[in-house]
Coordinates of C-alpha atoms and ligand atoms in Angstrom, one line a residue:
X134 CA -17.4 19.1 -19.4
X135 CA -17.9 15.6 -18.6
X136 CA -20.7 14.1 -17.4
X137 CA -19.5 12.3 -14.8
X138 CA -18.9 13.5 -10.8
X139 CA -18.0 12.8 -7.8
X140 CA -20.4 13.2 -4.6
X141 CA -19.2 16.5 -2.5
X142 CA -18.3 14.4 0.9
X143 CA -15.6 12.3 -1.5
X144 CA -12.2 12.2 -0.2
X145 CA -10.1 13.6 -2.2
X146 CA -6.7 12.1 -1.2
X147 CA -3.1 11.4 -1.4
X148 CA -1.0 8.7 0.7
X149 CA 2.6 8.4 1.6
X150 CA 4.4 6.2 4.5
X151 CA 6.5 7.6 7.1
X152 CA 9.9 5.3 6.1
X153 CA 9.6 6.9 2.4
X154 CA 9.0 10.3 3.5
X155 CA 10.0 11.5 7.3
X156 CA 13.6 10.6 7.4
X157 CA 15.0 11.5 11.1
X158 CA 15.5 7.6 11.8
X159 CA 17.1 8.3 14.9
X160 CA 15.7 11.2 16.0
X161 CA 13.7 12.3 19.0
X162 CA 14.3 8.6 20.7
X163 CA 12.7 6.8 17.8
X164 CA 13.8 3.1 17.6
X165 CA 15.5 1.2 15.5
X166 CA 13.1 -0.6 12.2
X167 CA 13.6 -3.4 9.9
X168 CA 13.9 -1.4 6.8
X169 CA 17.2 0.8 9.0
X170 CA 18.7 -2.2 9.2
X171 CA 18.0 -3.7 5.6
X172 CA 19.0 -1.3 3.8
X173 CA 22.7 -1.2 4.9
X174 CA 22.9 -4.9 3.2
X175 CA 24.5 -4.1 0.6
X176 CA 22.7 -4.5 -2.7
X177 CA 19.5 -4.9 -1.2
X178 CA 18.3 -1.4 -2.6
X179 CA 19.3 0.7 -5.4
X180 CA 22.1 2.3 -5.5
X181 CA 22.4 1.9 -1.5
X182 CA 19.6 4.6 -1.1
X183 CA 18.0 4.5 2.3
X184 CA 15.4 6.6 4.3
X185 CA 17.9 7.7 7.0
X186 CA 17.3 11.5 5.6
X187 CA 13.7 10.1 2.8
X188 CA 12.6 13.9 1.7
X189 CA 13.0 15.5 5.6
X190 CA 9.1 15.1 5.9
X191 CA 9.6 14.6 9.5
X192 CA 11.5 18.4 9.8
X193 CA 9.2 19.8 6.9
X194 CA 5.5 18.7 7.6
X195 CA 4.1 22.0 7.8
X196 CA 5.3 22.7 4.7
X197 CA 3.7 19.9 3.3
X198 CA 0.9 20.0 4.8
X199 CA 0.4 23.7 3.8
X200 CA 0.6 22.2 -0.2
X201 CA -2.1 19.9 0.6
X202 CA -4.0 22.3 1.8
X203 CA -3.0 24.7 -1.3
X204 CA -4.4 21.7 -3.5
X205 CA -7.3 21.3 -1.7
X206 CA -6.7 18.2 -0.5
X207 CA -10.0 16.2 1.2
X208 CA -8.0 13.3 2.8
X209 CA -4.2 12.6 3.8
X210 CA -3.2 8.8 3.9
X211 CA -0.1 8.3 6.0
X212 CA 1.3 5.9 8.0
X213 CA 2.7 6.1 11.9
X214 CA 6.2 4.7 12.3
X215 CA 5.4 2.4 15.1
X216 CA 9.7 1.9 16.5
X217 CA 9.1 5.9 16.8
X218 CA 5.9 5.1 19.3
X219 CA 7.4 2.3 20.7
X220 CA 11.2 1.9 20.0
X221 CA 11.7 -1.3 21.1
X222 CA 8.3 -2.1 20.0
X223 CA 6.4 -2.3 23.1
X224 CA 6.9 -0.9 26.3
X225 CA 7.4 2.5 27.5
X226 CA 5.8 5.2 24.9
X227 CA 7.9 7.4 23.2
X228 CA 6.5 10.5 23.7
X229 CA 8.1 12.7 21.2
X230 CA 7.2 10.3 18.5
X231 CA 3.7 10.6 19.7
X232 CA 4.0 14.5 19.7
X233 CA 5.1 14.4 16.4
X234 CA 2.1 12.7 14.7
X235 CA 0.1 14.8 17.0
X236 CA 0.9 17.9 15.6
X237 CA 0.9 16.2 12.0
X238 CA -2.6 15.3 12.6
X239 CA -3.2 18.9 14.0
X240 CA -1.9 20.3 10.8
X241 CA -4.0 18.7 9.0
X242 CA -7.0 19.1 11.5
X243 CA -6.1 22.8 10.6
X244 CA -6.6 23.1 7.0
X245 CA -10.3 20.5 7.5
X246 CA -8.0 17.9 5.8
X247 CA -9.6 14.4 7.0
X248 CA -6.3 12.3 8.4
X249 CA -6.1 8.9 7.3
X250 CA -3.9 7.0 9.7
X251 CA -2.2 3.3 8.5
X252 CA -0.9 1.5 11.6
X253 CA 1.5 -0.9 9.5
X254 CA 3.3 0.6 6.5
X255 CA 6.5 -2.0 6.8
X256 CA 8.8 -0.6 9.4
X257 CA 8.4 -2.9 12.4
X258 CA 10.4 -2.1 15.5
X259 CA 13.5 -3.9 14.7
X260 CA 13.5 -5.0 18.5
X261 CA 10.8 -7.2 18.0
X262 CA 12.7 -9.2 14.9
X263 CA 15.7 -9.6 16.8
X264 CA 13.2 -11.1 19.9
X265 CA 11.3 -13.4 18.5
X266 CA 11.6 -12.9 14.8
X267 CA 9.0 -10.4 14.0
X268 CA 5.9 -11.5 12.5
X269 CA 7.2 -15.3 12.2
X270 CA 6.2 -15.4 15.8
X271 CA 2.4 -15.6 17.3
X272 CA 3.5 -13.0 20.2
X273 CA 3.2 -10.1 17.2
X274 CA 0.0 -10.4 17.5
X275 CA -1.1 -8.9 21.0
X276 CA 2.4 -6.7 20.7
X277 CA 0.7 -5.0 17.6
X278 CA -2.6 -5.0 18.8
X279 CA -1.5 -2.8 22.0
X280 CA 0.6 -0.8 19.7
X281 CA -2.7 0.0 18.0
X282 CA -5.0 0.4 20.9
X283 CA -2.3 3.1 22.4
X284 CA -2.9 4.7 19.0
X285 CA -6.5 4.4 18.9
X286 CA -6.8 6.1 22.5
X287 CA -4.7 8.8 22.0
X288 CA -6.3 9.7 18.4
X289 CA -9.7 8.5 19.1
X290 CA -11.4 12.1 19.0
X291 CA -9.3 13.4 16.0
X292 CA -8.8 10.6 13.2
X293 CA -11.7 8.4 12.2
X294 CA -10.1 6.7 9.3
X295 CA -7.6 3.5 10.1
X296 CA -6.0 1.2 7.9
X297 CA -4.5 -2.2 10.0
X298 CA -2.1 -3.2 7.3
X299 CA -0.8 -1.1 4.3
X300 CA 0.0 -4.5 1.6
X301 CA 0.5 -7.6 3.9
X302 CA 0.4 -9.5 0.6
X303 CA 3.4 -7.5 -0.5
X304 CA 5.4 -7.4 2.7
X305 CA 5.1 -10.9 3.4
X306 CA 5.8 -12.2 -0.1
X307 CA 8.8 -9.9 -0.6
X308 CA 10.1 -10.9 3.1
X309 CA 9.8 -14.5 2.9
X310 CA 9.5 -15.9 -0.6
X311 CA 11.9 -13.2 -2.7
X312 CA 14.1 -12.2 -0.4
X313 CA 13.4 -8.5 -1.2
X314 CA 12.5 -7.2 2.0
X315 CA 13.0 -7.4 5.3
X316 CA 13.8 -10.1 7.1
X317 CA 15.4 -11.4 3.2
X318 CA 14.2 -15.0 3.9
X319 CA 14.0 -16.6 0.1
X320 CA 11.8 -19.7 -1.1
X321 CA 10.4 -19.9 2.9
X322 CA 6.6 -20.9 1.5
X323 CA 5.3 -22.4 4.8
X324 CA 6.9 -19.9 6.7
X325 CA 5.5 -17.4 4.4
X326 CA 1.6 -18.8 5.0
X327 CA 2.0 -18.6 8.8
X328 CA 3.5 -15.4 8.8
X329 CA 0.3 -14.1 7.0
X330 CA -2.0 -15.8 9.0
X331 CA -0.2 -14.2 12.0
X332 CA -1.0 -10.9 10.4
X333 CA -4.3 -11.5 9.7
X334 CA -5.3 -12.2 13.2
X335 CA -3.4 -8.7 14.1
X336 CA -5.6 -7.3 11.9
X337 CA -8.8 -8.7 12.7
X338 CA -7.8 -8.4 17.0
X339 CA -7.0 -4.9 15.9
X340 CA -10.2 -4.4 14.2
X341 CA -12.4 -5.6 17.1
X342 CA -10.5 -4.0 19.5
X343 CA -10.9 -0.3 17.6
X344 CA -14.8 -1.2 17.4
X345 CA -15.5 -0.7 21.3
X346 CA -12.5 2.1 21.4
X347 CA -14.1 4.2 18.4
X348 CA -17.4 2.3 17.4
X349 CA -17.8 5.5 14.8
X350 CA -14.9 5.4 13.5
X351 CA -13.9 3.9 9.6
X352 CA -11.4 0.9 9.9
X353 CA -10.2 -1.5 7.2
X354 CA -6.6 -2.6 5.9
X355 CA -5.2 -1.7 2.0
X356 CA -4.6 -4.9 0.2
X357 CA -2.1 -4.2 -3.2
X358 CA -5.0 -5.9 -5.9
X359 CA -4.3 -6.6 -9.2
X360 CA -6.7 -8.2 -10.7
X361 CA -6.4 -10.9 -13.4
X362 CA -7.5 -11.7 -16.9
X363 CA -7.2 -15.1 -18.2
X364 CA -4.7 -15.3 -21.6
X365 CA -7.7 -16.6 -23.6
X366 CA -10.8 -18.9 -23.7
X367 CA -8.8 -21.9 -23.5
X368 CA -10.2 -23.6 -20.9
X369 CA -6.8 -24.7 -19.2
X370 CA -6.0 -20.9 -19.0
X371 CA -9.7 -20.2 -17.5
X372 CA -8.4 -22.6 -14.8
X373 CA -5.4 -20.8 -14.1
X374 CA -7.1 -17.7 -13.3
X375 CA -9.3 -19.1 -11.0
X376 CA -6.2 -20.9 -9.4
X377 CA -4.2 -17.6 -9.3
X378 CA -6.9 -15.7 -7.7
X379 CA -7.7 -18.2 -5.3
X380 CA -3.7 -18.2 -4.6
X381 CA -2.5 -14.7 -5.0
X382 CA -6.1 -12.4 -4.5
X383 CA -8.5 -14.2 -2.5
X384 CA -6.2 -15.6 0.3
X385 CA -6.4 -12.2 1.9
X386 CA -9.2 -10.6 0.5
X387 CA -11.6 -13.2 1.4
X388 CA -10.0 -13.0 5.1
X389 CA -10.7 -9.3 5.6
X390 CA -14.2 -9.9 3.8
X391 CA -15.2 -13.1 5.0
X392 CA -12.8 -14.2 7.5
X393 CA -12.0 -17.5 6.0
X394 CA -9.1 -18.6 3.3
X395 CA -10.3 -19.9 -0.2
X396 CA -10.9 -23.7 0.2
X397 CA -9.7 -24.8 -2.8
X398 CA -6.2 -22.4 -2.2
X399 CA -6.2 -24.1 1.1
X400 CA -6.8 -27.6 -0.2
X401 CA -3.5 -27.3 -2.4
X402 CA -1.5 -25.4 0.2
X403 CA -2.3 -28.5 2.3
X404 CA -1.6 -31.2 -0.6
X405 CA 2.0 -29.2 -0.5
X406 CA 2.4 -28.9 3.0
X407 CA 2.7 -25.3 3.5
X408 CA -0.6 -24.9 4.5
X409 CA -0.8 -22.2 7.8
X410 CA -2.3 -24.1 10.6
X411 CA -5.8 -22.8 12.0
X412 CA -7.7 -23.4 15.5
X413 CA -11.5 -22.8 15.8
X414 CA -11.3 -20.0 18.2
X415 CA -8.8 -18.5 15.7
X416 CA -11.8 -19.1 13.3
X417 CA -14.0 -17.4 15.2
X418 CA -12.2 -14.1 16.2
X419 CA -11.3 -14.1 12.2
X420 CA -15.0 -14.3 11.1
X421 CA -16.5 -11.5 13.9
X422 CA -13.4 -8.8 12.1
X423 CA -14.8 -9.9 8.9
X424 CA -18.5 -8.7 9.6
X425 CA -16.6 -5.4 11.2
X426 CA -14.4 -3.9 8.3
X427 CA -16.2 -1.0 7.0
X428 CA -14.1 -0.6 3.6
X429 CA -11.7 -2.4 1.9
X430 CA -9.0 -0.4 1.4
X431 CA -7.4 -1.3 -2.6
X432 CA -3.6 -0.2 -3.5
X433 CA -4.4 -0.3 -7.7
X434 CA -1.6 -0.3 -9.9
X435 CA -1.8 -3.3 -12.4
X436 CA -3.7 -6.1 -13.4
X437 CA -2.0 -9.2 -14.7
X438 CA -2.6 -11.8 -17.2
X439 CA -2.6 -15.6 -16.3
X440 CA -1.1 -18.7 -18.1
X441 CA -1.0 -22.3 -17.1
X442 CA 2.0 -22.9 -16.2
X443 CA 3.6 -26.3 -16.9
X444 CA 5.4 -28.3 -13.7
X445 CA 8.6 -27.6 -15.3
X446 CA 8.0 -23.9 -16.1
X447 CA 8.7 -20.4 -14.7
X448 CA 9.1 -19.8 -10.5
X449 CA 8.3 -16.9 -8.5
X450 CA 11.8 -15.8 -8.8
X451 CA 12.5 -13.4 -11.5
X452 CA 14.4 -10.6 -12.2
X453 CA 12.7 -7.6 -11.3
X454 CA 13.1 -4.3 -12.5
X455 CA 14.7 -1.9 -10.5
X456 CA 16.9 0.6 -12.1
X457 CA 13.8 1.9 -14.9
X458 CA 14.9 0.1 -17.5
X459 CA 11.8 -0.8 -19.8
X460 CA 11.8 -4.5 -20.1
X461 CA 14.2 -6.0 -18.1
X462 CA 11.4 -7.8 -15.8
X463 CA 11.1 -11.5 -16.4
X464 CA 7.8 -13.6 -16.2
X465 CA 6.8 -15.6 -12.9
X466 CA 4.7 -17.8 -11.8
X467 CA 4.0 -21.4 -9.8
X468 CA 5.1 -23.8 -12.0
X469 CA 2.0 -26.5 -12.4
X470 CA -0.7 -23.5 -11.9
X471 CA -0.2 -20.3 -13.8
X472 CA 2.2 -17.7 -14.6
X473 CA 1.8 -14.0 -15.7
X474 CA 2.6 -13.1 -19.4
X475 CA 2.6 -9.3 -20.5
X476 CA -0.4 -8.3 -21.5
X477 CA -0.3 -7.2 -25.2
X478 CA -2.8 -4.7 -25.3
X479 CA -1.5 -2.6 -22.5
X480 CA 1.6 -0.2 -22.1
X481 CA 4.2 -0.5 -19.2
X482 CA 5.4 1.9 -17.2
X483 CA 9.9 2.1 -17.2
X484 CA 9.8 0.2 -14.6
X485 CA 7.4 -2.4 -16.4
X486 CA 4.1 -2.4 -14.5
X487 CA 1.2 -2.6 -16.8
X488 CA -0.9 0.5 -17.4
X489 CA -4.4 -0.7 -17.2
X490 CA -6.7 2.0 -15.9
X491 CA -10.0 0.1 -16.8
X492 CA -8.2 -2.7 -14.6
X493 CA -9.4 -0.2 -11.6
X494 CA -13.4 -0.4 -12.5
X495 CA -12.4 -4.1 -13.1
X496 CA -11.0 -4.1 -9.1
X497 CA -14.2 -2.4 -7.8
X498 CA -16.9 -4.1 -9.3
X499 CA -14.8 -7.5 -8.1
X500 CA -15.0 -6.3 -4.4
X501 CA -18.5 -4.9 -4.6
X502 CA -20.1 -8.1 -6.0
X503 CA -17.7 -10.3 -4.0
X504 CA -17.9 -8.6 -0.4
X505 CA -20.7 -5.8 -0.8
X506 CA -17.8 -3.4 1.2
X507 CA -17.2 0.4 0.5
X508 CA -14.2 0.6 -1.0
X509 CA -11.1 3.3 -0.6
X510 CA -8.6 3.5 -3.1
X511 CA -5.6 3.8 -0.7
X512 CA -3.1 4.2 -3.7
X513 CA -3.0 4.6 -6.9
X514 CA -0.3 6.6 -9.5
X515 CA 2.8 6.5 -11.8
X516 CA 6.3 5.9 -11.0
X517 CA 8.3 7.9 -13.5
X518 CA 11.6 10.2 -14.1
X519 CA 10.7 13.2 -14.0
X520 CA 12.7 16.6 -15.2
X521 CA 13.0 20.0 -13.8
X522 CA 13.6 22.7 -16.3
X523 CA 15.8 25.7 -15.6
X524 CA 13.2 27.9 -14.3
X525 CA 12.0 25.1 -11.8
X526 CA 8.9 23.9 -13.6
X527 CA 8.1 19.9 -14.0
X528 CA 5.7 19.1 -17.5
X529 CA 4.7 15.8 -16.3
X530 CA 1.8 15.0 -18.6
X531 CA 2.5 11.6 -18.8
X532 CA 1.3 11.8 -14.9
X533 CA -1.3 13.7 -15.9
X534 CA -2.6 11.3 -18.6
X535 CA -2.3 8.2 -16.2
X536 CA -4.7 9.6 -13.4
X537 CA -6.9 11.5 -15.2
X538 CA -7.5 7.7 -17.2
X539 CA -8.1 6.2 -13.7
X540 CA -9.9 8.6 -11.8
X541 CA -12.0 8.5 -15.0
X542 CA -12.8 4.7 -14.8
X543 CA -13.4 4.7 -11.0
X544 CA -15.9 7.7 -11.7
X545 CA -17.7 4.9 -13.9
X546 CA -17.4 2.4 -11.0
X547 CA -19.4 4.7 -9.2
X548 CA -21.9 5.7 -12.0
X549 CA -21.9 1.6 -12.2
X550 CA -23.2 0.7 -8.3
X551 CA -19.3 0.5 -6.8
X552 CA -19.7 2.7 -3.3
X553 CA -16.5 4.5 -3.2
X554 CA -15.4 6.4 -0.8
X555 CA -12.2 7.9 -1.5
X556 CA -9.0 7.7 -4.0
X557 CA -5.5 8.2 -2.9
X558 CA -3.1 9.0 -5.2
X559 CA 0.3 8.0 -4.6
X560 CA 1.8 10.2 -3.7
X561 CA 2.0 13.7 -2.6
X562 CA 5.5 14.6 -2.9
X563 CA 7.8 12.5 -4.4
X564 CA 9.4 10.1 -2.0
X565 CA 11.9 7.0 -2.0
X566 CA 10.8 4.3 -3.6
X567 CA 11.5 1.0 -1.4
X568 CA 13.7 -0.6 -3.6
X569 CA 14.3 1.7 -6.8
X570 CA 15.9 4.8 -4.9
X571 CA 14.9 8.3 -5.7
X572 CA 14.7 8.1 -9.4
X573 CA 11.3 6.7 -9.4
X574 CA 9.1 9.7 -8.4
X575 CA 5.5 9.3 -8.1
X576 CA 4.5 12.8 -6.2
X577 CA 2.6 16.2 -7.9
X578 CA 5.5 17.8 -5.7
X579 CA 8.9 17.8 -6.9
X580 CA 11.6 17.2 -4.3
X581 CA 15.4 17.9 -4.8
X582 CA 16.9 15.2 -4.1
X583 CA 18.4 12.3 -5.6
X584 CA 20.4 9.3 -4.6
X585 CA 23.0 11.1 -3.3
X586 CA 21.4 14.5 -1.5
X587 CA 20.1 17.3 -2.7
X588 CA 18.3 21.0 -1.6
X589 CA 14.9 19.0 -0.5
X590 CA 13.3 21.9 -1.5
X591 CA 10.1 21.5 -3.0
X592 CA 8.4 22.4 -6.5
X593 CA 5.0 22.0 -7.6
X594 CA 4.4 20.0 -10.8
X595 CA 1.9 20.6 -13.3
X596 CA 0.1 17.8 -12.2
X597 CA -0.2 19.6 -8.5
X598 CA -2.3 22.2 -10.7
X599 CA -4.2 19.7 -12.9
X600 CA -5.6 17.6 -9.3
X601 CA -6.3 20.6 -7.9
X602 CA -8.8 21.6 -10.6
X603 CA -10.3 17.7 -10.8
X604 CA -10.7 18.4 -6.8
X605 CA -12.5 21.8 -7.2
X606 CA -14.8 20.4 -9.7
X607 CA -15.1 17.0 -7.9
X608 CA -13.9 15.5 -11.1
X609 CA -16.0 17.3 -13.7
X610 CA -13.0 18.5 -15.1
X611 CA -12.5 15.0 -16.5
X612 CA -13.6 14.3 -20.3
X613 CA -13.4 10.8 -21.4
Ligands
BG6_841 C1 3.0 0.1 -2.9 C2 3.4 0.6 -1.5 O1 3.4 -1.2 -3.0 O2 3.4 0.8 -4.0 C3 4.2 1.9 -1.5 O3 2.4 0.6 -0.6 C4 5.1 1.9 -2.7 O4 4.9 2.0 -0.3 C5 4.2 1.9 -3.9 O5 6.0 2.9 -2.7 C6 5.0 2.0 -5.2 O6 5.9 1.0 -5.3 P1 7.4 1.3 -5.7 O7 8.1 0.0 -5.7 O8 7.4 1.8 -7.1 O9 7.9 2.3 -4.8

């Protein structure tokens, strides 16, 4: 037995987000997202895969939900579909949409599983991106914050976890700088800085809004953080880091903690003219979400290691691997500030992000120190190909090895002064992966399905067994 546990009240989790899971994109008077559209471009995702049909979550909920419940699941992270609310975004309600996350968050009400609700999990109304260009445009923000108001009324007695913003760092940098989500803008920088700042002020409207709607209630967004380790002691390298997390860590989580941007980021986002612009009352609205945030919500999957970076050196643009094979991911970086080598002493996944569990005590003593903010672990787990064997089992120890090494570092976080409130593992059942199709599954529950179809029936895999023993046990079962 280990030594280590978990306090009883933890919340034992796992996440998904209704584009990779629910399917039924045009059902019930749902409207019309982003992602429906994007993914008919052709070679935009892989192998053409899109969530038109995802694992039928949307037709097979109870089903799922009754797993959860067989696991022993404390907590279900998952996101609302805000086109199937609103189809054209905002406007007149949608009520089968809101029926339907009603009677998810029923289910889960049913089994005493504590519903975690993220407002923004990528799939904006495509309405609002043909109007006035999504979240390019200032008007988002009071579209989204009625959007989540509606959602905060109509839930207010039954879910008192919220997440704003599942990854803006992510969605905004794939969107405008690689061209790898939706709206595929490439190499837009300043377009890319005042996007975010339009999506910070979403999120800090929608957090002061949700304090006088549920003043109980838990409410914070997930940032994706990978934290960094400079190559060596040379001081140019030491620079970089501080440079790169300034640039790529502390632009947003200093604005959900503090409500300001780094100065020094700032200073050479100005120097560059790309710098988002920034009124006083802005400032202040910003700073008063900043004291409100209850947790900060981490996605952990990798750290990274950072280089300087000469002015002739590597860009953000690289190839990126897709199709899970090991190595075929090229370095990036900004080319007069840093760039991110491998990391020697760590393993990659096949699809090349860096195994690091220790990286995740790393995170949450960075967040405690730096913000002194409870801290969920919105997501965390292992993209892999998994088999199913003739009698329909799935030996996925390698899964099993990855979170039992993280759940055993964030136990020491705890043991160490981090105050965390919950893990998520990502995911539940396996689900389509954004941009690497069905192959890359990340779920304790098998689905049938690949890039062309399948059964969708569902089969617990040995790591469904293994959580539901670290659950039972509130992670005793762990050994070093
Ligand atoms: C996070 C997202 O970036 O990582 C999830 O919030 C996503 O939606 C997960 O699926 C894993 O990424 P990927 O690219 O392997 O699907």
């Amino acid at each position: 037995m280990g030594t280590l546990k978990m306090p009883e009240n933890f919340l034992w989790g796992s996440a998904s987000a209704a584009y990779q899971i629910e399917g039924a994109y045009d059902e019930d008077g749902k409207g019309l997202s982003n992602w429906d559209e994007f993914v008919r471009i052709p070679g935009k995702t892989f192998k053409e895969t899109t969530g038109d049909v995802a694992v039928d979550h949307y037709h097979r909920y109870q089903e799922d939900i009754a797993l959860m419940a067989e696991m022993g699941l404390k907590t279900y992270r998952f996101s609302i579909s805000w086109p199937r609310i609103f189809p054209a975004g905002k406007g007149e309600v949608n009520q089968a949409g809101v029926d339907f996350y009603e009677k998810v968050i029923d289910e889960c009400l049913k089994y005493g599983i504590e519903p975690m609700v993220t407002l923004y999990h990528w799939d904006l109304p495509l309405a609002l991106q043909e109007e006035y260009g999504g979240w390019e445009s200032p008007r988002i923000i009071d579209d989204f914050v009625r959007y989540a108001t509606f959602l905060f009324n109509h839930f207010k007695d039954k879910v008192t976890y919220w997440i704003t913003l599942n990854e803006q760092n992510i969605f905004t940098n794939q969107g405008w700088v690689t061209a790898t989500h939706p709206p595929g803008k490439f190499n837009d920088e300043k377009t890319f800085y005042q996007v975010n700042h339009h999506a910070f002020l979403a999120h800090a409207k929608t957090v002061l809004a949700f304090k006088n709607i549920i003043p109980e209630g838990k409410i914070g967004a997930s940032f994706a953080y990978g934290p960094s380790y400079a190559l060596d002691c040379d001081p140019i390298n030491a620079m970089a880091k501080v440079d790169y997390d300034n640039l790529r860590n502390f632009w947003w989580l200093d604005m959900y903690g503090y409500g300001r941007y780094p100065k020094n980021a700032y200073r050479y986002l100005e120097k560059k003219g790309v710098a988002p612009e920034i009124s006083e009352e802005e400032s202040t609205i910003l700073e008063e979400a900043a004291k409100k945030i209850d947790f900060m919500g981490v996605n952990y999957y990798q750290t990274s290691v950072v280089e300087y970076n000469p002015i002739n050196g590597v860009t953000p643009f690289g190839e990126v691997n897709t199709t899970g094979k090991k190595g075929s991911e090229q370095v990036t970086g900004e080319p007069g500030v840093y760039k991110n080598p491998k990391n020697p002493y760590l393993k990659t996944t096949d699809w090349d992000w860096t195994i690091d569990p220790m990286g995740l005590r790393y995170a949450c003593k960075e967040i405690t120190s730096r913000y002194q903010l409870p801290i969920i672990i919105s997501e965390n787990g292992l993209g892999a190909f998994d088999t199913k064997t003739e009698d329909n089992k799935i030996h996925d120890d390698y899964r099993i090895a990855y979170l039992k090494a993280h759940i055993y570092e964030l136990m020491k976080a705890v043991d160490e002064g981090c105050d965390v409130w919950g893990y998520c593992t990502w995911s539940f059942t396996d689900l389509l992966s954004w941009l690497n199709g069905y192959q890359k599954r990340y779920g304790f529950v098998y689905v049938d399905r690949d890039e062309i179809g399948g059964s969708l029936d569902r089969f617990k895999k040995d790591s469904f067994y293994w959580y539901q023993e670290v659950i039972r046990t509130s992670g005793e079962s762990i050994e070093e």
